[in-house]
mmCIF file of C-alpha atoms in Angstrom:
data_model
loop_
_atom_site.group_PDB
_atom_site.id
_atom_site.type_symbol
_atom_site.label_atom_id
_atom_site.label_comp_id
_atom_site.label_asym_id
_atom_site.label_seq_id
_atom_site.Cartn_x
_atom_site.Cartn_y
_atom_site.Cartn_z
ATOM 1 C CA MET U 1 -75.521 -86.164 131.869
ATOM 2 C CA VAL U 2 -76.983 -83.620 134.244
ATOM 3 C CA GLU U 3 -79.421 -85.080 136.737
ATOM 4 C CA GLU U 4 -82.690 -83.157 137.085
ATOM 5 C CA GLU U 5 -82.823 -83.714 140.870
ATOM 6 C CA GLU U 6 -79.390 -82.114 141.301
ATOM 7 C CA TRP U 7 -80.006 -79.066 139.094
ATOM 8 C CA GLY U 8 -83.728 -78.554 139.477
ATOM 9 C CA ASP U 9 -85.943 -76.642 137.044
ATOM 10 C CA LEU U 10 -83.787 -73.726 135.858
ATOM 11 C CA ASP U 11 -84.585 -70.918 133.457
ATOM 12 C CA ASN U 12 -81.978 -69.541 131.015
ATOM 13 C CA GLN U 13 -80.341 -67.218 133.545
ATOM 14 C CA GLY U 14 -80.351 -69.985 136.144
ATOM 15 C CA TRP U 15 -78.407 -72.250 133.761
ATOM 16 C CA VAL U 16 -75.922 -69.454 133.010
ATOM 17 C CA ASP U 17 -75.351 -68.815 136.718
ATOM 18 C CA LYS U 18 -75.012 -72.524 137.512
ATOM 19 C CA LEU U 19 -72.564 -73.236 134.670
ATOM 20 C CA GLU U 20 -70.452 -70.144 135.369
ATOM 21 C CA GLY U 21 -70.062 -71.335 138.948
ATOM 22 C CA LEU U 22 -68.472 -74.650 137.950
ATOM 23 C CA PRO U 23 -64.659 -74.949 137.949
ATOM 24 C CA ASN U 24 -62.960 -75.204 134.536
ATOM 25 C CA SER U 25 -61.546 -78.614 135.464
ATOM 26 C CA ASN U 26 -65.061 -80.074 135.126
ATOM 27 C CA PHE U 27 -65.172 -79.323 131.397
ATOM 28 C CA LYS U 28 -63.547 -80.845 128.373
ATOM 29 C CA TRP U 29 -64.289 -78.548 125.459
ATOM 30 C CA ARG U 30 -64.583 -80.284 122.111
ATOM 31 C CA ALA U 31 -66.536 -79.512 118.986
ATOM 32 C CA PRO U 32 -68.977 -82.335 118.229
ATOM 33 C CA TRP U 33 -67.725 -82.702 114.644
ATOM 34 C CA ILE U 34 -64.128 -83.374 115.696
ATOM 35 C CA THR U 35 -63.639 -87.101 116.060
ATOM 36 C CA THR U 36 -60.810 -88.734 117.959
ATOM 37 C CA VAL U 37 -58.592 -91.702 117.224
ATOM 38 C CA LYS U 38 -56.759 -94.167 119.428
ATOM 39 C CA VAL U 39 -52.998 -93.722 119.556
ATOM 40 C CA LEU U 40 -50.487 -96.358 120.609
ATOM 41 C CA MET U 41 -48.512 -94.701 123.412
ATOM 42 C CA SER U 42 -46.297 -97.408 124.867
ATOM 43 C CA CYS U 43 -45.572 -101.111 124.999
ATOM 44 C CA GLY U 44 -45.028 -103.203 128.106
ATOM 45 C CA GLN U 45 -43.171 -101.440 130.915
ATOM 46 C CA ARG U 46 -41.612 -98.877 128.561
ATOM 47 C CA ARG U 47 -42.866 -95.330 128.103
ATOM 48 C CA TRP U 48 -42.205 -95.601 124.373
ATOM 49 C CA VAL U 49 -42.704 -98.029 121.498
ATOM 50 C CA PRO U 50 -39.841 -100.312 120.403
ATOM 51 C CA LEU U 51 -39.704 -100.618 116.616
ATOM 52 C CA VAL U 52 -37.929 -103.350 114.662
ATOM 53 C CA GLY U 53 -36.431 -102.669 111.250
ATOM 54 C CA ILE U 54 -34.355 -104.520 108.690
ATOM 55 C CA THR U 55 -30.989 -103.973 110.361
ATOM 56 C CA GLY U 56 -31.902 -103.352 113.989
ATOM 57 C CA TYR U 57 -34.259 -101.867 116.532
ATOM 58 C CA VAL U 58 -34.934 -98.377 117.813
ATOM 59 C CA SER U 59 -37.266 -96.633 120.263
ATOM 60 C CA TYR U 60 -40.036 -94.289 119.178
ATOM 61 C CA ALA U 61 -41.985 -91.906 121.419
ATOM 62 C CA PRO U 62 -45.512 -91.343 120.078
ATOM 63 C CA ALA U 63 -46.258 -89.265 123.189
ATOM 64 C CA LEU U 64 -43.953 -86.543 121.887
ATOM 65 C CA VAL U 65 -45.853 -86.441 118.594
ATOM 66 C CA VAL U 66 -49.209 -86.370 120.377
ATOM 67 C CA ARG U 67 -47.982 -83.468 122.491
ATOM 68 C CA GLN U 68 -46.846 -81.549 119.398
ATOM 69 C CA LEU U 69 -50.280 -82.042 117.837
ATOM 70 C CA GLY U 70 -52.037 -80.704 120.935
ATOM 71 C CA GLY U 71 -53.267 -84.028 122.281
ATOM 72 C CA MET U 72 -51.763 -83.559 125.755
ATOM 73 C CA GLN U 73 -50.665 -80.631 127.852
ATOM 74 C CA PHE U 74 -47.830 -82.206 129.845
ATOM 75 C CA VAL U 75 -44.293 -83.265 129.003
ATOM 76 C CA PRO U 76 -44.248 -87.056 128.549
ATOM 77 C CA ARG U 77 -41.706 -89.224 130.342
ATOM 78 C CA THR U 78 -39.083 -90.543 127.960
ATOM 79 C CA MET U 79 -36.339 -91.584 130.364
ATOM 80 C CA GLY U 80 -34.156 -94.281 128.816
ATOM 81 C CA ILE U 81 -35.418 -93.838 125.264
ATOM 82 C CA THR U 82 -32.032 -92.851 123.834
ATOM 83 C CA GLN U 83 -30.344 -95.976 125.204
ATOM 84 C CA PHE U 84 -32.759 -98.369 123.509
ATOM 85 C CA PHE U 85 -31.369 -98.948 120.022
ATOM 86 C CA GLY U 86 -29.137 -101.529 118.413
ATOM 87 C CA LEU U 87 -28.161 -103.587 115.395
ATOM 88 C CA PHE U 88 -28.902 -107.243 114.760
ATOM 89 C CA LYS U 89 -25.182 -108.000 114.505
ATOM 90 C CA ASP U 90 -24.848 -107.243 118.247
ATOM 91 C CA PRO U 91 -24.504 -110.361 120.447
ATOM 92 C CA ILE U 92 -27.511 -109.433 122.622
ATOM 93 C CA ALA U 93 -29.842 -108.760 119.668
ATOM 94 C CA GLN U 94 -31.805 -112.018 120.065
ATOM 95 C CA GLU U 95 -32.444 -111.301 123.747
ATOM 96 C CA VAL U 96 -33.627 -107.792 122.967
ATOM 97 C CA LEU U 97 -35.909 -109.056 120.195
ATOM 98 C CA GLU U 98 -37.548 -111.427 122.675
ATOM 99 C CA ILE U 99 -38.080 -108.523 125.083
ATOM 100 C CA ILE U 100 -39.618 -106.446 122.272
ATOM 101 C CA LYS U 101 -41.887 -109.368 121.364
ATOM 102 C CA GLN U 102 -43.141 -109.563 124.967
ATOM 103 C CA ASP U 103 -43.588 -105.772 125.136
ATOM 104 C CA TRP U 104 -45.778 -105.787 122.035
ATOM 105 C CA LYS U 105 -48.188 -108.144 123.812
ATOM 106 C CA HIS U 106 -48.998 -105.347 126.299
ATOM 107 C CA LEU U 107 -50.035 -102.254 124.349
ATOM 108 C CA VAL U 108 -51.132 -98.998 125.961
ATOM 109 C CA GLU U 109 -53.430 -96.854 123.830
ATOM 110 C CA ILE U 110 -55.090 -93.531 124.542
ATOM 111 C CA GLU U 111 -58.008 -91.881 122.857
ATOM 112 C CA GLY U 112 -58.095 -88.175 122.385
ATOM 113 C CA LEU U 113 -55.988 -87.166 119.428
ATOM 114 C CA LYS U 114 -57.936 -85.338 116.741
ATOM 115 C CA ASP U 115 -58.466 -87.431 113.657
ATOM 116 C CA PRO U 116 -57.009 -85.509 110.694
ATOM 117 C CA SER U 117 -59.326 -87.365 108.332
ATOM 118 C CA ALA U 118 -62.461 -86.210 110.171
ATOM 119 C CA SER U 119 -63.321 -83.535 107.611
ATOM 120 C CA GLU U 120 -63.944 -85.794 104.632
ATOM 121 C CA GLY U 121 -65.520 -83.038 102.514
ATOM 122 C CA TYR U 122 -62.510 -80.762 102.869
ATOM 123 C CA ALA U 123 -60.425 -80.393 99.677
ATOM 124 C CA ARG U 124 -56.754 -80.941 100.462
#
């Protein structure tokens, strides 16, 4: 919120001049009708989300999806993601499952992805 003491009593042209003088980094442009949703980005110390299936476990990088949908402008870190997969028949599977269980206790979420269901009146 803009403080009146800082900006004073400005007319229309005064507001235009003041706002044009601000750096772009001070603004986050968003239409008021676009809502955002929280997105699970990582678990524990990992930069991805470990998923458990019927036969094994695999890593998933929601940050890559968020980037593709325009939710972030930088390349997310995914170092080590390709090495984190396995089958339950592996001897270390129980140890890895315990690690995944601990990771899921420490979720990292971000808010900022556009909610695709925001336009409820839109015919799909």
